């Protein structure tokens, strides 16, 4: 989902944390076991019935692996397998025409290749790891065969595709908003899907460069630099090399100018 449900924990690295809507802070005492929790709470895999999810968990022992920053997961040199993102941050670049591309930054719960499951004519976008990324890889033919015999898998893939479309409309297609609001909205989205552990604050995103952010939002690098400078002055974001830390998630959400569903955790956080 684009934003949390109220009862949904936040994934930070390979751990999951409960958030307090009154404070916006995470409960560091709750740390579920890594692998089983990822499969129980992954936004895609949790849509599967228990038996099928168990089958995927068994497959993961042979088909899941960790990738370093800069690795090309999909594309002309990497093939067209479906990748279920269990942890990490990936930039997916789709060729729109001979001169234009779109960039979307994806995190845990995303399914790389979900659109191609339905349409064999689609070309494979290039997907590059922006930080240490953990995925489960399944050949496209295998996914399509499983989907034919398991309607619940086809439904889960459809939900994943719908979530991506909704995220695109909410996060990326905001031409009437200012650069600062658009950047804050994208950073909030990345916190919810790509957060990593931070020694100083609860929330940190690492991997995307300013160029990635600019391409994703169809803004100039100068506009991103200016927006980041403004957010830094407001103590909404602290930046490092390809890293962004957030002292207050509530301030980040409010700076985005987005309207959040009232029953979502983001809606609860921004209403206090």
Tab-separated table of C-alpha atoms in Angstrom:
chain	number	residue	atom	x	y	z
A	1	UNK	CA	0.000	0.000	0.000
A	2	UNK	CA	1.087	3.562	-0.603
A	3	UNK	CA	0.720	4.440	3.083
A	4	UNK	CA	0.440	2.292	6.186
A	5	UNK	CA	-2.720	0.956	7.624
A	6	UNK	CA	-3.112	1.892	11.270
A	7	UNK	CA	-2.251	-1.605	12.495
A	8	UNK	CA	0.633	-2.104	10.062
A	9	UNK	CA	4.229	-2.131	11.366
A	10	UNK	CA	7.028	-0.296	9.581
A	11	UNK	CA	9.844	-2.325	8.043
A	12	UNK	CA	13.286	-0.907	8.811
A	13	UNK	CA	15.915	-3.049	7.145
A	14	UNK	CA	14.930	-6.631	7.945
A	15	UNK	CA	13.088	-5.765	11.179
A	16	UNK	CA	9.552	-4.571	11.821
A	17	UNK	CA	8.496	-1.914	14.317
A	18	UNK	CA	5.207	-0.679	15.716
A	19	UNK	CA	4.665	3.062	15.535
A	20	UNK	CA	2.914	5.209	18.143
A	21	UNK	CA	0.591	7.642	16.296
A	22	UNK	CA	0.690	10.047	19.248
A	23	UNK	CA	4.469	10.506	19.062
A	24	UNK	CA	5.434	9.222	15.624
A	25	UNK	CA	8.186	7.151	17.260
A	26	UNK	CA	8.879	3.460	16.781
A	27	UNK	CA	8.897	0.803	19.478
A	28	UNK	CA	12.452	-0.558	19.398
A	29	UNK	CA	11.606	-3.385	21.778
A	30	UNK	CA	9.629	-5.329	19.163
A	31	UNK	CA	11.912	-7.127	16.707
A	32	UNK	CA	10.304	-10.157	15.021
A	33	UNK	CA	12.472	-12.888	13.570
A	34	UNK	CA	13.871	-11.903	10.190
A	35	UNK	CA	12.829	-14.411	7.511
A	36	UNK	CA	9.423	-15.543	8.815
A	37	UNK	CA	8.389	-11.957	9.570
A	38	UNK	CA	9.375	-10.750	6.109
A	39	UNK	CA	7.203	-13.417	4.513
A	40	UNK	CA	4.293	-12.797	6.869
A	41	UNK	CA	4.364	-9.013	6.474
A	42	UNK	CA	5.678	-8.416	2.945
A	43	UNK	CA	2.983	-6.347	1.207
A	44	UNK	CA	2.850	-8.765	-1.742
A	45	UNK	CA	3.339	-12.131	-0.041
A	46	UNK	CA	0.813	-11.488	2.727
A	47	UNK	CA	-1.913	-11.282	0.059
A	48	UNK	CA	-1.328	-14.982	-0.682
A	49	UNK	CA	-3.176	-17.752	1.173
A	50	UNK	CA	-1.111	-19.475	3.862
A	51	UNK	CA	-0.324	-22.601	1.832
A	52	UNK	CA	0.858	-20.701	-1.231
A	53	UNK	CA	2.879	-18.291	0.913
A	54	UNK	CA	4.561	-21.307	2.504
A	55	UNK	CA	5.431	-22.585	-0.973
A	56	UNK	CA	7.058	-19.245	-1.783
A	57	UNK	CA	8.950	-19.365	1.499
A	58	UNK	CA	10.314	-22.798	0.595
A	59	UNK	CA	11.329	-21.531	-2.856
A	60	UNK	CA	13.075	-18.582	-1.234
A	61	UNK	CA	15.669	-20.874	0.297
A	62	UNK	CA	17.010	-21.370	-3.229
A	63	UNK	CA	15.858	-18.235	-5.070
A	64	UNK	CA	16.438	-15.387	-2.621
A	65	UNK	CA	19.706	-13.511	-2.505
A	66	UNK	CA	21.246	-10.207	-1.515
A	67	UNK	CA	22.521	-7.746	-4.114
A	68	UNK	CA	25.021	-4.938	-3.654
A	69	UNK	CA	24.424	-1.345	-4.717
A	70	UNK	CA	24.801	-0.911	-8.472
A	71	UNK	CA	23.711	-4.436	-9.414
A	72	UNK	CA	21.307	-4.552	-12.369
A	73	UNK	CA	18.420	-6.819	-11.362
A	74	UNK	CA	16.463	-6.644	-14.590
A	75	UNK	CA	17.106	-5.364	-18.084
A	76	UNK	CA	18.941	-6.309	-21.274
A	77	UNK	CA	21.926	-7.787	-19.431
A	78	UNK	CA	20.092	-9.229	-16.418
A	79	UNK	CA	17.072	-10.972	-17.919
A	80	UNK	CA	13.361	-10.685	-17.195
A	81	UNK	CA	12.754	-12.751	-14.069
A	82	UNK	CA	10.206	-11.468	-11.562
A	83	UNK	CA	11.785	-10.082	-8.396
A	84	UNK	CA	9.849	-9.775	-5.140
A	85	UNK	CA	11.556	-7.090	-3.049
A	86	UNK	CA	12.018	-8.232	0.538
A	87	UNK	CA	14.306	-5.376	1.558
A	88	UNK	CA	16.139	-2.545	-0.136
A	89	UNK	CA	15.740	0.271	-2.635
A	90	UNK	CA	15.603	-0.129	-6.421
A	91	UNK	CA	15.377	2.393	-9.257
A	92	UNK	CA	13.318	1.091	-12.169
A	93	UNK	CA	13.860	2.907	-15.469
A	94	UNK	CA	11.243	2.452	-18.212
A	95	UNK	CA	11.795	3.635	-21.766
A	96	UNK	CA	8.721	5.644	-22.776
A	97	UNK	CA	9.924	6.558	-26.258
A	98	UNK	CA	13.240	7.098	-28.043
A	99	UNK	CA	14.000	10.228	-26.009
A	100	UNK	CA	12.152	9.869	-22.696
A	101	UNK	CA	12.282	7.528	-19.701
A	102	UNK	CA	10.514	7.357	-16.364
A	103	UNK	CA	12.208	6.464	-13.083
A	104	UNK	CA	10.337	4.952	-10.160
A	105	UNK	CA	11.997	4.159	-6.829
A	106	UNK	CA	10.681	0.957	-5.272
A	107	UNK	CA	11.125	-0.773	-1.931
A	108	UNK	CA	9.982	-3.732	0.159
A	109	UNK	CA	6.742	-5.284	-1.070
A	110	UNK	CA	7.145	-4.228	-4.697
A	111	UNK	CA	7.100	-6.830	-7.461
A	112	UNK	CA	9.445	-6.071	-10.349
A	113	UNK	CA	7.751	-7.473	-13.438
A	114	UNK	CA	4.158	-7.425	-12.178
A	115	UNK	CA	2.901	-5.626	-15.305
A	116	UNK	CA	4.693	-8.040	-17.636
A	117	UNK	CA	2.945	-11.016	-16.050
A	118	UNK	CA	-0.233	-9.778	-17.754
A	119	UNK	CA	1.312	-8.524	-21.004
A	120	UNK	CA	4.013	-10.554	-22.742
A	121	UNK	CA	4.618	-7.741	-25.223
A	122	UNK	CA	5.955	-5.295	-22.633
A	123	UNK	CA	9.687	-4.721	-22.709
A	124	UNK	CA	11.683	-5.326	-19.548
A	125	UNK	CA	12.560	-2.102	-17.692
A	126	UNK	CA	16.046	-1.725	-16.293
A	127	UNK	CA	16.115	-2.099	-12.501
A	128	UNK	CA	19.194	-1.115	-10.499
A	129	UNK	CA	19.861	-1.643	-6.794
A	130	UNK	CA	20.439	1.665	-5.000
A	131	UNK	CA	21.577	0.017	-1.763
A	132	UNK	CA	22.018	-3.505	-0.385
A	133	UNK	CA	18.858	-5.205	-1.624
A	134	UNK	CA	17.307	-8.574	-0.781
A	135	UNK	CA	14.995	-10.154	-3.363
A	136	UNK	CA	13.296	-13.388	-4.230
A	137	UNK	CA	13.723	-14.145	-7.942
A	138	UNK	CA	11.268	-16.328	-9.887
A	139	UNK	CA	11.447	-16.971	-13.651
A	140	UNK	CA	8.652	-15.203	-15.527
A	141	UNK	CA	7.426	-18.460	-17.070
A	142	UNK	CA	7.184	-20.025	-13.608
A	143	UNK	CA	5.177	-17.096	-12.236
A	144	UNK	CA	2.774	-17.178	-15.184
A	145	UNK	CA	2.275	-20.941	-14.797
A	146	UNK	CA	1.639	-20.596	-11.066
A	147	UNK	CA	-0.789	-17.736	-11.683
A	148	UNK	CA	-2.817	-19.882	-14.099
A	149	UNK	CA	-3.314	-22.578	-11.468
A	150	UNK	CA	-3.596	-20.260	-8.445
A	151	UNK	CA	-6.097	-17.413	-8.932
A	152	UNK	CA	-5.049	-16.017	-5.541
A	153	UNK	CA	-1.550	-15.393	-6.936
A	154	UNK	CA	-2.994	-13.610	-9.961
A	155	UNK	CA	-5.071	-11.466	-7.582
A	156	UNK	CA	-2.008	-10.602	-5.480
A	157	UNK	CA	-0.071	-9.600	-8.605
A	158	UNK	CA	-3.017	-7.436	-9.654
A	159	UNK	CA	-3.073	-5.753	-6.241
A	160	UNK	CA	0.663	-5.060	-6.530
A	161	UNK	CA	0.165	-3.489	-9.963
A	162	UNK	CA	-2.756	-1.394	-8.658
A	163	UNK	CA	-0.715	-0.184	-5.681
A	164	UNK	CA	2.030	0.963	-8.039
A	165	UNK	CA	-0.464	2.880	-10.160
A	166	UNK	CA	-1.919	4.540	-7.052
A	167	UNK	CA	1.561	5.435	-5.797
A	168	UNK	CA	2.416	6.932	-9.170
A	169	UNK	CA	-0.661	9.153	-9.078
A	170	UNK	CA	-0.156	10.196	-5.452
A	171	UNK	CA	3.629	10.638	-5.364
A	172	UNK	CA	4.926	11.313	-8.857
A	173	UNK	CA	2.088	13.057	-10.725
A	174	UNK	CA	1.926	16.287	-8.709
A	175	UNK	CA	2.687	18.908	-11.305
A	176	UNK	CA	0.708	21.602	-9.451
A	177	UNK	CA	2.683	21.176	-6.203
A	178	UNK	CA	5.966	22.924	-5.469
A	179	UNK	CA	9.315	21.143	-5.610
A	180	UNK	CA	9.632	21.094	-1.815
A	181	UNK	CA	6.239	19.437	-1.328
A	182	UNK	CA	6.853	16.958	-4.108
A	183	UNK	CA	10.249	15.990	-2.684
A	184	UNK	CA	8.865	15.643	0.855
A	185	UNK	CA	6.121	13.379	-0.485
A	186	UNK	CA	8.616	11.136	-2.278
A	187	UNK	CA	10.890	10.970	0.778
A	188	UNK	CA	7.922	10.057	2.985
A	189	UNK	CA	7.003	7.318	0.515
A	190	UNK	CA	10.589	6.006	0.626
A	191	UNK	CA	10.592	5.982	4.437
A	192	UNK	CA	7.560	3.717	4.325
A	193	UNK	CA	9.127	1.249	1.885
A	194	UNK	CA	12.922	1.641	1.970
A	195	UNK	CA	13.811	2.637	5.554
A	196	UNK	CA	17.108	1.375	7.010
A	197	UNK	CA	18.443	1.434	10.593
A	198	UNK	CA	19.719	4.762	11.882
A	199	UNK	CA	21.932	5.310	14.917
A	200	UNK	CA	20.616	8.814	15.584
A	201	UNK	CA	16.957	8.901	14.484
A	202	UNK	CA	14.143	6.432	13.900
A	203	UNK	CA	13.940	6.945	10.150
A	204	UNK	CA	16.595	6.885	7.470
A	205	UNK	CA	16.641	6.304	3.710
A	206	UNK	CA	19.850	5.563	1.843
A	207	UNK	CA	20.692	4.847	-1.766
A	208	UNK	CA	18.992	7.382	-4.055
A	209	UNK	CA	21.193	10.209	-5.280
A	210	UNK	CA	19.863	13.692	-5.932
A	211	UNK	CA	19.879	12.761	-9.623
A	212	UNK	CA	17.601	9.775	-8.930
A	213	UNK	CA	15.201	11.994	-6.987
A	214	UNK	CA	15.234	14.584	-9.764
A	215	UNK	CA	14.551	12.024	-12.489
A	216	UNK	CA	11.781	10.360	-10.481
A	217	UNK	CA	9.990	13.693	-9.957
A	218	UNK	CA	10.805	15.113	-13.414
A	219	UNK	CA	12.600	18.059	-11.790
A	220	UNK	CA	16.033	19.546	-12.340
A	221	UNK	CA	18.869	18.652	-9.994
A	222	UNK	CA	19.010	22.326	-9.039
A	223	UNK	CA	15.355	22.222	-7.955
A	224	UNK	CA	16.069	19.153	-5.800
A	225	UNK	CA	19.111	20.815	-4.219
A	226	UNK	CA	17.058	23.914	-3.412
A	227	UNK	CA	14.197	21.864	-1.960
A	228	UNK	CA	16.617	19.827	0.166
A	229	UNK	CA	18.222	23.016	1.439
A	230	UNK	CA	14.827	24.317	2.536
A	231	UNK	CA	13.922	21.014	4.236
A	232	UNK	CA	17.302	21.019	6.009
A	233	UNK	CA	16.738	24.540	7.336
A	234	UNK	CA	13.385	23.395	8.746
A	235	UNK	CA	15.135	20.403	10.371
A	236	UNK	CA	12.907	18.050	8.423
A	237	UNK	CA	15.770	16.191	6.769
A	238	UNK	CA	19.467	15.694	7.500
A	239	UNK	CA	21.427	14.683	4.431
A	240	UNK	CA	24.634	12.748	3.876
A	241	UNK	CA	26.123	10.940	0.903
A	242	UNK	CA	23.100	9.229	-0.674
A	243	UNK	CA	21.401	9.277	2.741
A	244	UNK	CA	18.454	11.132	4.254
A	245	UNK	CA	17.551	11.056	7.948
A	246	UNK	CA	14.353	12.406	9.461
A	247	UNK	CA	14.185	13.679	13.067
A	248	UNK	CA	10.370	13.834	12.879
A	249	UNK	CA	8.225	11.726	10.599
A	250	UNK	CA	5.232	13.940	11.369
A	251	UNK	CA	7.044	17.049	10.123
A	252	UNK	CA	8.024	15.217	6.941
A	253	UNK	CA	4.436	14.098	6.296
A	254	UNK	CA	3.093	17.591	6.917
A	255	UNK	CA	5.713	19.138	4.618
A	256	UNK	CA	4.526	16.889	1.791
A	257	UNK	CA	1.191	18.677	1.548
A	258	UNK	CA	-0.465	15.332	0.796
A	259	UNK	CA	-3.929	14.365	1.980
A	260	UNK	CA	-3.754	10.992	3.699
A	261	UNK	CA	-6.589	8.474	4.070
A	262	UNK	CA	-8.153	9.110	7.538
A	263	UNK	CA	-7.880	5.427	8.469
A	264	UNK	CA	-4.201	5.172	7.546
A	265	UNK	CA	-1.378	5.534	10.045
A	266	UNK	CA	-0.007	8.426	8.004
A	267	UNK	CA	-3.398	10.109	8.363
A	268	UNK	CA	-3.312	9.548	12.119
A	269	UNK	CA	0.250	10.895	12.429
A	270	UNK	CA	-0.470	14.024	10.413
A	271	UNK	CA	-3.682	14.798	12.313
A	272	UNK	CA	-2.017	15.244	15.737
